[in-house]
Every structure is written in structure tokens, then in C-alpha cells.
Coordinates of C-alpha atoms and ligand atoms in Angstrom, one line a residue:
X143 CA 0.5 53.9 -33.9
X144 CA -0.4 50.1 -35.7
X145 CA 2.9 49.1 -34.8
X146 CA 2.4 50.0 -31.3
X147 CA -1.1 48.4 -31.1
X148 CA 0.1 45.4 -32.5
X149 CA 2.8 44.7 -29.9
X150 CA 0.6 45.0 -27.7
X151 CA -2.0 42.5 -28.6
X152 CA 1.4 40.5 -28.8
X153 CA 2.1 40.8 -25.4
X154 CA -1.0 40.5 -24.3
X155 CA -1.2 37.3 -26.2
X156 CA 2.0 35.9 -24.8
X157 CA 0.7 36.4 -21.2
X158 CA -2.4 34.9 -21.8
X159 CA -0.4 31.9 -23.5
X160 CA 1.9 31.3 -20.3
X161 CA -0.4 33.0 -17.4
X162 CA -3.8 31.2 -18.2
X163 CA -2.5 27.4 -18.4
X164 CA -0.8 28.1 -15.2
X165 CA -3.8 29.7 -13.8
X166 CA -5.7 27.0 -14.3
X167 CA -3.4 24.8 -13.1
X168 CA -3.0 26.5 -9.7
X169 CA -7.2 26.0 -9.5
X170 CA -6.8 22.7 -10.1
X171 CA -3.9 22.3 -7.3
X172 CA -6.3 24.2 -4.5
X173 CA -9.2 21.6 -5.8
X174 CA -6.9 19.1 -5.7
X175 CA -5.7 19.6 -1.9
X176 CA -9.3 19.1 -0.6
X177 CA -9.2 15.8 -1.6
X178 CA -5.4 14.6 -1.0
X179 CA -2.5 14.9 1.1
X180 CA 0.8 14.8 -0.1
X181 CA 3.3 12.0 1.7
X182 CA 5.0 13.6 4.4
X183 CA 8.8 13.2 3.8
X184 CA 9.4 11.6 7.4
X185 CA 7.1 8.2 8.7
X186 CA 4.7 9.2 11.2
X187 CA 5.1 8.7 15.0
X188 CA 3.3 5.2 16.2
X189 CA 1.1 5.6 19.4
X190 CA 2.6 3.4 22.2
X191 CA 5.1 2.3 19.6
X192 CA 8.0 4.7 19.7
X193 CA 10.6 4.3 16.9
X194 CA 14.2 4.1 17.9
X195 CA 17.0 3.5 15.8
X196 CA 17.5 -0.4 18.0
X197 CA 13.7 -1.2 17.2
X198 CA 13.7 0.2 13.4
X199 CA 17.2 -2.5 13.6
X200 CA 15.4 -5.4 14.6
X201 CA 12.5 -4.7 12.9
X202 CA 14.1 -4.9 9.7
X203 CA 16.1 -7.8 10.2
X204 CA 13.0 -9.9 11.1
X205 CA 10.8 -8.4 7.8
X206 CA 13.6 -10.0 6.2
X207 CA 13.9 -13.0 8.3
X208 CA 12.7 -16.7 6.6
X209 CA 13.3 -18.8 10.0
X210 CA 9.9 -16.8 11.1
X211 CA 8.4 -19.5 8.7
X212 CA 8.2 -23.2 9.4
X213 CA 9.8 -23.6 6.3
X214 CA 12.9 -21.1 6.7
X215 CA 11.4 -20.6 3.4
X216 CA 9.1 -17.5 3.8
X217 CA 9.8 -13.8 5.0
X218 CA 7.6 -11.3 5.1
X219 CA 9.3 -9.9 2.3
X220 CA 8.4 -13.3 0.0
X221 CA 5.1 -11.5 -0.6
X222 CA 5.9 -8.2 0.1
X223 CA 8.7 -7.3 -1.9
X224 CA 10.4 -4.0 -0.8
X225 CA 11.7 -4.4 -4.3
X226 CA 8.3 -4.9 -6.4
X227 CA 6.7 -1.8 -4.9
X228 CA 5.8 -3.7 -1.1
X229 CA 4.1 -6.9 -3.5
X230 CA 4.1 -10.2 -5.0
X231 CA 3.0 -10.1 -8.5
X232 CA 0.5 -12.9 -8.0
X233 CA -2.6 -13.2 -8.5
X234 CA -3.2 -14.7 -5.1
X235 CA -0.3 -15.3 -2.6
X236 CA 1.2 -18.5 -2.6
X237 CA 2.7 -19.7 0.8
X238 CA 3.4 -22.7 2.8
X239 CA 3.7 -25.8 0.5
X240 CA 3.1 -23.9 -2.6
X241 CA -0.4 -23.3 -1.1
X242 CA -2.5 -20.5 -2.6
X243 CA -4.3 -18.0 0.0
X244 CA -7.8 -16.4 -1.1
X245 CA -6.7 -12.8 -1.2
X246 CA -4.3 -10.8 -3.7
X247 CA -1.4 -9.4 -1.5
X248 CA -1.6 -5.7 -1.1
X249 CA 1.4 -3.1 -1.0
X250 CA 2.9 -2.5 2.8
X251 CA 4.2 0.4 1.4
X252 CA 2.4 3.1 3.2
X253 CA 0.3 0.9 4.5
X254 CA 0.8 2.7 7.9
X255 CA -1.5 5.6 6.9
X256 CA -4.1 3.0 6.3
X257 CA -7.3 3.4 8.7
X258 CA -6.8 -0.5 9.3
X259 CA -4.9 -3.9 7.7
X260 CA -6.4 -6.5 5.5
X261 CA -8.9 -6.0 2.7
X262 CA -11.6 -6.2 5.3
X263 CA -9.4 -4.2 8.1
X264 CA -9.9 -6.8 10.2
X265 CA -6.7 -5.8 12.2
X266 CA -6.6 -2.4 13.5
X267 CA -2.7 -1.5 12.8
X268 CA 0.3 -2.9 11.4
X269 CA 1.6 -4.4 14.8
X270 CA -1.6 -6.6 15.3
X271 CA -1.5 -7.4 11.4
X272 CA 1.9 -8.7 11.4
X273 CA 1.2 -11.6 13.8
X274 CA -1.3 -13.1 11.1
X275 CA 0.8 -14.4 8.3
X276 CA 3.4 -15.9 10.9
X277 CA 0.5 -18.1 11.8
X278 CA -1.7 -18.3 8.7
X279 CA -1.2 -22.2 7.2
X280 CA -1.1 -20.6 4.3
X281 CA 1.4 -18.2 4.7
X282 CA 4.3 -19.1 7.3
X283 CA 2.7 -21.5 9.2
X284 CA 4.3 -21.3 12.3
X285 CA 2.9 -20.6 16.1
X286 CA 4.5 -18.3 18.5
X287 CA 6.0 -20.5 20.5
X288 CA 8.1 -21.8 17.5
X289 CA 8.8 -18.4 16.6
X290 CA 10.7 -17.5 20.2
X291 CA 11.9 -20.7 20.3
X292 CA 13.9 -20.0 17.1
X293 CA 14.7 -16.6 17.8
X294 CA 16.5 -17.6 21.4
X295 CA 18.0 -19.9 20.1
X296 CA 20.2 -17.2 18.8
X297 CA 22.3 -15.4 21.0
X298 CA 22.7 -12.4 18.5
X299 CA 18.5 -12.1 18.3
X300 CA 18.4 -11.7 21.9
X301 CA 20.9 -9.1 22.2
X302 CA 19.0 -7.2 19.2
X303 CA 15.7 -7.8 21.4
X304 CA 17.4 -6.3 24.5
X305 CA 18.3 -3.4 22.6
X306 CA 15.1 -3.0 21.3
X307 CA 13.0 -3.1 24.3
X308 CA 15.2 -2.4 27.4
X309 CA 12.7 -2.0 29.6
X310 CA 11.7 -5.1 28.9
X311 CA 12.6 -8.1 31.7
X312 CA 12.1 -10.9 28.7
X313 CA 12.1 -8.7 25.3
X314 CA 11.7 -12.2 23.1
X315 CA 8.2 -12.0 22.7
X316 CA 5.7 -12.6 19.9
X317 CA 4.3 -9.3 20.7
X318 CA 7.9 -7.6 20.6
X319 CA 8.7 -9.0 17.4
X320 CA 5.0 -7.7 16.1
X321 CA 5.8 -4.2 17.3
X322 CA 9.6 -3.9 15.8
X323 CA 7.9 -5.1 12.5
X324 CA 5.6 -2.1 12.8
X325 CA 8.4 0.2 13.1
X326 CA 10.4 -0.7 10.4
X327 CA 7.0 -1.1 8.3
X328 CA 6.2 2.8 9.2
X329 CA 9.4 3.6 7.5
X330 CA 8.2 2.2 4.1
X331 CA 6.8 5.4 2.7
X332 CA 7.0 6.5 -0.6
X333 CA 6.9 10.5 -0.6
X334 CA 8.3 12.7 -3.4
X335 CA 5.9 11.7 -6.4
X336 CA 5.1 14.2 -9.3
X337 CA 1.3 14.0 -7.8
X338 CA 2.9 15.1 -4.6
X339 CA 4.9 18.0 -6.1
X340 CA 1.9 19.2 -8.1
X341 CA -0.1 19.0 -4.6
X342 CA 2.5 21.0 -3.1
X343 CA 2.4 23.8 -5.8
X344 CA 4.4 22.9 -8.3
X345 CA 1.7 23.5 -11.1
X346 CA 4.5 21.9 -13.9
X347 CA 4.9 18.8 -12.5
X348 CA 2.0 17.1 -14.1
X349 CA 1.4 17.5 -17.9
X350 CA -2.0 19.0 -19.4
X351 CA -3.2 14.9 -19.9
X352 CA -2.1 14.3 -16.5
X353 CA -4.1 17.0 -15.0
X354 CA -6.8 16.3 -16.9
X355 CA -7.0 12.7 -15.5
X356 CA -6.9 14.5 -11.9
X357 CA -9.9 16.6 -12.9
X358 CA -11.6 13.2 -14.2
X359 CA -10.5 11.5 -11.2
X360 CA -12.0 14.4 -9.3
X361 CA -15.4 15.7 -11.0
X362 CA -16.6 11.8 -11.6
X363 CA -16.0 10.7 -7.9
X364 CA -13.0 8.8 -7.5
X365 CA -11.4 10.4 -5.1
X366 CA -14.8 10.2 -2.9
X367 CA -13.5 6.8 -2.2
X368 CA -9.8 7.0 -2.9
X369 CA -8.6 10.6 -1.2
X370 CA -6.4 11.6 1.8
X371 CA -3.0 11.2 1.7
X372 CA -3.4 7.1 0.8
X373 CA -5.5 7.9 -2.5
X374 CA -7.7 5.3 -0.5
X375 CA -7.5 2.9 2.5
X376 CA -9.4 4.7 4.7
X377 CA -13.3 3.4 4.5
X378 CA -15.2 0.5 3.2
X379 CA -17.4 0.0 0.2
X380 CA -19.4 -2.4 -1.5
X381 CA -17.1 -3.4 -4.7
X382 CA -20.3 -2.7 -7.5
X383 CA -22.1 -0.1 -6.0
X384 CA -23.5 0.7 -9.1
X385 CA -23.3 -2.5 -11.3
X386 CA -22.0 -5.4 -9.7
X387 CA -18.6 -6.2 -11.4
X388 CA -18.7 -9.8 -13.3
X389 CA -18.5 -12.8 -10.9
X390 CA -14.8 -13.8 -11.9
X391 CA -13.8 -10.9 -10.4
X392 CA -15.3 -10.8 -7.4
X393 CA -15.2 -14.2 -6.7
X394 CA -17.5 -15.3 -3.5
X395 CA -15.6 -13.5 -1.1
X396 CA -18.1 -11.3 1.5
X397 CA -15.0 -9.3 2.2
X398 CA -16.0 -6.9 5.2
X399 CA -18.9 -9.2 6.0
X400 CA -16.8 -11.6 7.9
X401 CA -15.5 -9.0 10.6
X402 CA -18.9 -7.2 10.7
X403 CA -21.6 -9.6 9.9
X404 CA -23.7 -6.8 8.7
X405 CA -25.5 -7.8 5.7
X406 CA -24.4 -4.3 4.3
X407 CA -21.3 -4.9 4.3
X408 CA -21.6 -7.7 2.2
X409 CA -18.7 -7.7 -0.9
X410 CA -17.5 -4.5 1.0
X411 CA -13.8 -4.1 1.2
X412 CA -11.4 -1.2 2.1
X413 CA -10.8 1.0 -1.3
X414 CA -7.1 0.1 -1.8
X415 CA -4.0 2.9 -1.8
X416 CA -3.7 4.0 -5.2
X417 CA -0.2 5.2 -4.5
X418 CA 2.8 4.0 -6.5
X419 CA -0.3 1.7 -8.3
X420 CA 1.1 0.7 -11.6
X421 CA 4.0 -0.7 -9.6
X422 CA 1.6 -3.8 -8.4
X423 CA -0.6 -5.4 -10.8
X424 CA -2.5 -7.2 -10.7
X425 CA -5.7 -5.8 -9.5
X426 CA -8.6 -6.2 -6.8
X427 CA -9.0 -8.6 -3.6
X428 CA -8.9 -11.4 -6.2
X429 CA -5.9 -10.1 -8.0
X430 CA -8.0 -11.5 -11.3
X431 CA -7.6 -7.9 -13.4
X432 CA -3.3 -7.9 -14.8
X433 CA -3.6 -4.0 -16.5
X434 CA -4.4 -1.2 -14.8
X435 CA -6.1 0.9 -17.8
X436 CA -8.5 -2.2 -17.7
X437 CA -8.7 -2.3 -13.7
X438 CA -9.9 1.5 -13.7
X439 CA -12.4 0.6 -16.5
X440 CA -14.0 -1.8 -14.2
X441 CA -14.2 0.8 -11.4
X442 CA -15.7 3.0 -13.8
X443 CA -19.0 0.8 -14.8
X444 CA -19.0 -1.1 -11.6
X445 CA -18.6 2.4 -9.1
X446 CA -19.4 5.2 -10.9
X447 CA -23.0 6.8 -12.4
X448 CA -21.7 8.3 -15.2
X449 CA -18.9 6.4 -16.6
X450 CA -15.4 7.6 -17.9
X451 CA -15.2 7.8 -21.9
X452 CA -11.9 6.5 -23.7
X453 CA -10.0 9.2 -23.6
X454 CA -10.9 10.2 -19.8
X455 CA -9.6 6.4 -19.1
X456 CA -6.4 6.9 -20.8
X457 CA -6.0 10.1 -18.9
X458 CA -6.9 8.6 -15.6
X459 CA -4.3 5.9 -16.1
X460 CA -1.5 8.5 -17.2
X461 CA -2.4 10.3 -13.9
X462 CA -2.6 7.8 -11.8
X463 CA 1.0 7.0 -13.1
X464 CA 2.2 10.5 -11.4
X465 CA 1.6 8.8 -8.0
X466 CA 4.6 6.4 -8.3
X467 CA 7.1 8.2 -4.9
X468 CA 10.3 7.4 -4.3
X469 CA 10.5 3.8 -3.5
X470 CA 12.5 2.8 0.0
X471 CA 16.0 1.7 -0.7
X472 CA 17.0 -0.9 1.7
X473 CA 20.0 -2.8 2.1
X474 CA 19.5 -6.4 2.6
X475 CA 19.8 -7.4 6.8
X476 CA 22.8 -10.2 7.4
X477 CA 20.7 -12.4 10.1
X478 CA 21.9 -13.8 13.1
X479 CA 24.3 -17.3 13.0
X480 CA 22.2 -20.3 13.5
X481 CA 23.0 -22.4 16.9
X482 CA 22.4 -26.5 17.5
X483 CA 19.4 -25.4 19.3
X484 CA 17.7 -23.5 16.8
X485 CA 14.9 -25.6 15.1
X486 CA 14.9 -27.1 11.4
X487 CA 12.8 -26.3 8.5
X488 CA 9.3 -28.2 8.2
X489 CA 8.4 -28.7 4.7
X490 CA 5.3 -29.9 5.2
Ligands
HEC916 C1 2.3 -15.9 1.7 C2 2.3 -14.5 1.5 C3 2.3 -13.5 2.6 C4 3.3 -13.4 3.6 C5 4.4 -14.4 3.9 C6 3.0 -12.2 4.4 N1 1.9 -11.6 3.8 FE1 1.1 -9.8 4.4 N2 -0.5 -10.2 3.2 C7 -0.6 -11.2 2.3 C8 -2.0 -11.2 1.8 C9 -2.6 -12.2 0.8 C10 -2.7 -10.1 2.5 C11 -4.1 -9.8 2.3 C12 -5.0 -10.7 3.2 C13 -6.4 -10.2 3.5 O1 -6.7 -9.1 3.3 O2 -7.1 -11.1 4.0 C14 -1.7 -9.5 3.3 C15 -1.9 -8.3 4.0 C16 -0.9 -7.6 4.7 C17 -1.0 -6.2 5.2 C18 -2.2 -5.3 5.1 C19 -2.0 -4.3 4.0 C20 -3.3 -3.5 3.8 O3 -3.3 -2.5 3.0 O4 -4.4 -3.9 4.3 C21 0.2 -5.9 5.8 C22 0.6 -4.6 6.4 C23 1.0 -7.1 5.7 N3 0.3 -8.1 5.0 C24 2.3 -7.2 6.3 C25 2.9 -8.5 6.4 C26 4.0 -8.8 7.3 C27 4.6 -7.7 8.3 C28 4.4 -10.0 7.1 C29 5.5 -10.8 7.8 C30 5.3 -11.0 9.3 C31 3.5 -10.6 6.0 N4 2.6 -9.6 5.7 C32 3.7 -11.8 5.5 C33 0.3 -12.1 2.0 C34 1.4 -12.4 2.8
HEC917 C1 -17.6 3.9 -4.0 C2 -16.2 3.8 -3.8 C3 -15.2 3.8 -5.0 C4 -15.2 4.6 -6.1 C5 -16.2 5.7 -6.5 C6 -14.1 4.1 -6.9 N1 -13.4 3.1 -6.2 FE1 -11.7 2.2 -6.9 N2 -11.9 0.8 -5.4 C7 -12.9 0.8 -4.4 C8 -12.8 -0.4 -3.7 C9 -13.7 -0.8 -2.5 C10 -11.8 -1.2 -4.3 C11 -11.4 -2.6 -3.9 C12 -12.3 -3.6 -4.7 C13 -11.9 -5.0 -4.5 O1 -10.8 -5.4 -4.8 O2 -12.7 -5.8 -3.9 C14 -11.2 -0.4 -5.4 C15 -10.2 -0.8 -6.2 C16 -9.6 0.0 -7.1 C17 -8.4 -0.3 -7.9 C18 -7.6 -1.6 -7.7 C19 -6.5 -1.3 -6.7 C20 -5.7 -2.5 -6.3 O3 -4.6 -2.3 -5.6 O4 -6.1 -3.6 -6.5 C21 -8.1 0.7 -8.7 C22 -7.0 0.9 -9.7 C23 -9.2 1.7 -8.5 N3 -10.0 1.3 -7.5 C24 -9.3 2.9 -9.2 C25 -10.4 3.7 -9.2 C26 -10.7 4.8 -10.1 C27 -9.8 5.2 -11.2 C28 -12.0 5.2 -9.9 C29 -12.8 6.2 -10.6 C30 -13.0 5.8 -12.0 C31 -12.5 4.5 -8.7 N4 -11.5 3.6 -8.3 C32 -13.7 4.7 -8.1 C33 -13.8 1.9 -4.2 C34 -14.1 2.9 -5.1

């Protein structure tokens, strides 16, 4: 009779031991999913942009392509390297002449799910954004007309461009090149990540500190400002909602301000992706914060009411680790042969 009694306290015990954790954990995944979205394993479909195999082509090639600079110095992927999770490493970009812009450069990876480009989302998608750093000064500093100029001058770009856009009468255009940017840029997505899997139902995919970082990350209110299937980009706030963040962090930059003019959104900028985010330190709009256990910790006093204790930060970071996808694999584009006609480089 003991003997029986005991075995089955035993296996009572053992499915408590392996049913309860897992319980637990699939509460956590339902909680979880009101806040995220995993990343679909295929890029979305662009609204009056169709992908097609030609565009996604071309597209490439010129994210790749220097001679969009004055400088046949600077691609797209200069300061957002496909290879350094869509970033620089910089503190703040550094451009034409070795000039430094104002902003840190953020990831383009995913960056299509973004409600709108620039820390201020003052363009409204990626095929609008990507005309900006051809003509920023310091960026590419180039103008459009340079731009087609150098790209007819090359009888292999205007083939790809009639490919690309066959409807088209004259496909070399600024605009053209902006939209086959966009749809190579919609490709760079980053699905697969342990997060994701745990978000899909696979309870074992993040370990107990892991999840417990998610139920931080939840219960104190990041995710109110980094959620959906970005962890973020998708709204404005004031960066020190609750304590304003020390000065050399925030610089004097009125972020959102400068589209708006609203006096509320004064130091306002768009909560950044925190996908694949220990892949591109450093930190913030001013790129002045290099680790990322020390960039949440500034989030914590500066956004939060009740702030995270040491061991919620270390299990914040290990989460926010889980979010790293699978990074695009892209093989380097071979560009078109220079001609007499196509212009030089301007150093200066
Ligand atoms: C010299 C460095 C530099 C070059 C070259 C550059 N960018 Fe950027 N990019 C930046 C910086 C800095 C920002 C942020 C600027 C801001 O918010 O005001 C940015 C912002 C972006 C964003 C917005 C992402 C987001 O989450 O808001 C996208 C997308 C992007 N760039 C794509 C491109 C494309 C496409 C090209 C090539 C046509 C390009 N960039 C060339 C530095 C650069
Ligand atoms: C009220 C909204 C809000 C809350 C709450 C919030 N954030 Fe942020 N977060 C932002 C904004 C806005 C920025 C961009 C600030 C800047 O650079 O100007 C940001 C930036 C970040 C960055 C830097 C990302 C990058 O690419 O530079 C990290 C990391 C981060 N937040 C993590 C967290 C964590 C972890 C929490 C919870 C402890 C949290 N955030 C809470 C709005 C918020």
C-alpha cells in the first residue's frame, strides 16, 4: 500500500516538474502575442510598388552601388551594412569628405514594417527615404541629375532599368531608382529568431532568464512603446518621459519637432526596432550609449515609473538577445562597366 502511495506522489511530482514550467510558459507565449508579431518568413507586398524578380535585380545592384555618390566612394551600404546587422558602428555617420551627420544610422533591416523612415519619420516609406542620403551633403552628396547622368551613361544600367519598369517610356529616373531600392530593401528581413519561435509556440525556445526578461519587458511597459512585429518603430515619444535622460545623450536635437512643429513633440523620436538589437551598438539618435545592458538602463530611469532592478536588467538584455533572426545573406552585385561618358569622382 506505502509503496503504492509513494509512486504516486512520484509521479505526480514528475508531472508537476515537466507540466508546470511549460504551463507557465505557454501563459507567457499567449501574453506575449498581444504585444508582438513574429517576422513573417516572406517580405511583405509594397503598395504601388510591386516586386519582381528585374526590380529586386536592380534594386540590389544600386544599394550596392558607390557611383550614386559624388565621390564613387559611398553606397548605401557604406552605412548600412547588410553585413553589420543593416549599420555602421558609428556613433554618428560619417559621409562625404569624412563629414559627420547629426544622427546615429539606424538598421534598414526591417525597416520596411516601420510606420515611417528617419528618427523623426519624416519620410513616409522606404522609396521616399532613399532619395535623401543620395542628396544629403553629408551623406552622398550628389543631385539627381548627376545620378541619371551616371547611370546612362552605362548601357548595362539602362537595360537593367528597362527590365525593371517596362512600362516605362524613360525607366532612368530618380524616382525609378528610389522605388527598386525599396524593393530590394523589403527583402531585408530577419525572420526565424528564438523570440519568434517562442511567439509561435515553441515554449523551449527561450530559457527561464530569457522569459523572465519577456515578463519584465512586458509587466514594466516596454513593450507599450516597443511591440508589434518591429519591437518598436511604429509611434513617437518624448525620449525622458519620466526623467529626462542626461544632456550628452540627448544632445539638442528636437527630433519629431522639426517635421511637426508641435511643441509636444519636442525631443520626440520614433521608439527604434529592437530586432536583431545587440547586432548595432551603439545606442540612441545620438549613437552616444556603446553597451546595450547600459542602453536599457537608461530607458529604464528615463521611460519607465518603476525602474528595472539588477537582475531584471540582466534578464532584459539576455532577452532582448533572443531577437537576433536570421540575417539576409547577399551576394555582392558585379556593377555595370564604366563608359567615357560616365562622370568622375568629386572629392570635394
Ligand atoms: C553617410 C551614411 C549614410 C548613407 C550613405 C545612407 N544612409 Fe540611410 N541613414 C543614415 C542616417 C544617419 C540615418 C538617420 C537619419 C535621420 O533619422 O535623420 C539614415 C536613415 C535611413 C533609413 C531609415 C531607417 C529607420 O528606421 O528610420 C533608411 C531606410 C535608410 N537610411 C536607407 C538608406 C538607403 C536606401 C541609402 C542609399 C540610397 C542610405 N540610407 C544611405 C546614414 C546613411
Ligand atoms: C514611452 C516609450 C518607451 C518606453 C516605455 C521604452 N522605450 Fe525604449 N525607446 C523609446 C524611444 C523613443 C527610443 C529612442 C530614443 C532616442 O534615441 O532618442 C528608445 C530607444 C531604445 C533603445 C535604443 C535602440 C537603438 O537602436 O538605438 C533600446 C535598447 C530600448 N529603447 C529599450 C527599451 C527597454 C528595454 C525598455 C523598458 C525598460 C524601453 N526601451 C522602454 C521609447 C520607449
Amino acid at each position: 500500500m506505502k509503496k503504492v502511495f509513494f509512486s504516486c506522489v512520484i509521479v505526480i511530482g514528475i508531472f508537476f516538474l515537466v507540466a508546470a514550467p511549460a504551463l507557465a510558459g505557454d501563459k507567457l507565449i499567449a501574453e506575449a502575442t498581444d504585444y508582438f508579431k513574429p517576422i513573417p518568413a516572406k517580405p511583405p507586398v509594397l503598395k504601388d510598388n510591386p516586386a519582381t524578380p528585374e526590380k529586386l535585380e536592380l534594386g540590389k545592384i544600386l544599394y550596392f552601388e558607390p557611383r550614386l555618390s559624388s565621390s564613387a566612394l559611398i553606397s548605401c551600404n557604406t552605412c548600412h551594412n547588410v553585413g553589420l546587422g543593416g549599420a555602421d558602428y558609428q556613433e554618428t555617420s560619417t559621409g562625404h569628405g569624412w563629414r559627420r551627420g547629426p544622427r546615429n544610422a539606424p538598421t534598414v533591416l526591417n525597416s520596411v514594417y516601420n510606420v515611417a523612415q528617419f528618427w523623426d519619420g519624416r519620410a513616409k516609406d522606404l522609396a521616399e527615404q532613399a532619395k535623401g542620403p543620395v542628396q544629403a551633403s553629408v551623406e552622398m552628396n550628389n543631385t539627381p541629375e548627376q545620378v541619371i547622368k551616371t547611370l546612362k551613361s552605362m548601357p548595362e544600367y539602362i537595360e537593367l532599368f528597362k527590365k525593371a519598369f517596362p512600362q516605362d517610356k524613360d525607366p532612368v529616373t530618380f524616382d525609378n531608382m528610389a522605388k527598386a531600392i525599396e524593393v530590394f530593401e523589403a527583402t531585408l528581413i530577419t525572420p526565424d529568431s528564438r523570440f519568434d519561435k517562442f511567439l509561435k509556440g515553441d515554449s523551449s525556445a527561450l530559457n527561464e532568464q530569457e522569459k523572465r526578461g519577456l515578463k519584465a519587458f512586458i509587466d514594466k511597459g516596454c513593450a507599450d512603446c516597443h511591440g508589434g512585429i518591429n519591437m518598436g518603430g511604429d509611434d513617437y515619444y518624448t525620449f525622458g518621459v519620466v526623467n529626462s535622460p542626461i544632456s550628452r545623450i540627448v544632445g539638442d536635437d528636437k527630433g519629431r519637432f522639426k517635421v511637426t512643429h508641435a511643441t509636444e513633440d519636442e525631443f520626440s523620436f520614433k521608439s527604434p526596432s529592437l530586432r536583431n538589437i545587440e547586432l548595432t551598438a551603439p545606442y540612441f539618435h545620438s549613437g552616444k550609449v556603446w553597451g546595450l545592458k547600459a542602453a536599457v538602463a537608461v530607458m529604464s530611469t528615463a521611460q519607465l515609473e518603476s525602474v528595472l532592478s539588477k537582475k531584471e536588467l540582466d534578464d532584459v538584455v539576455a532577452f532582448l538577445k533572443t531577437t537576433t533572426g536570421k540575417q539576409p545573406q547577399i551576394t555582392h552585385p558585379i556593377f555595370p562597366k564604366p563608359t567615357d561618358a560616365t562622370p568622375h569622382p568629386k572629392l570635394d
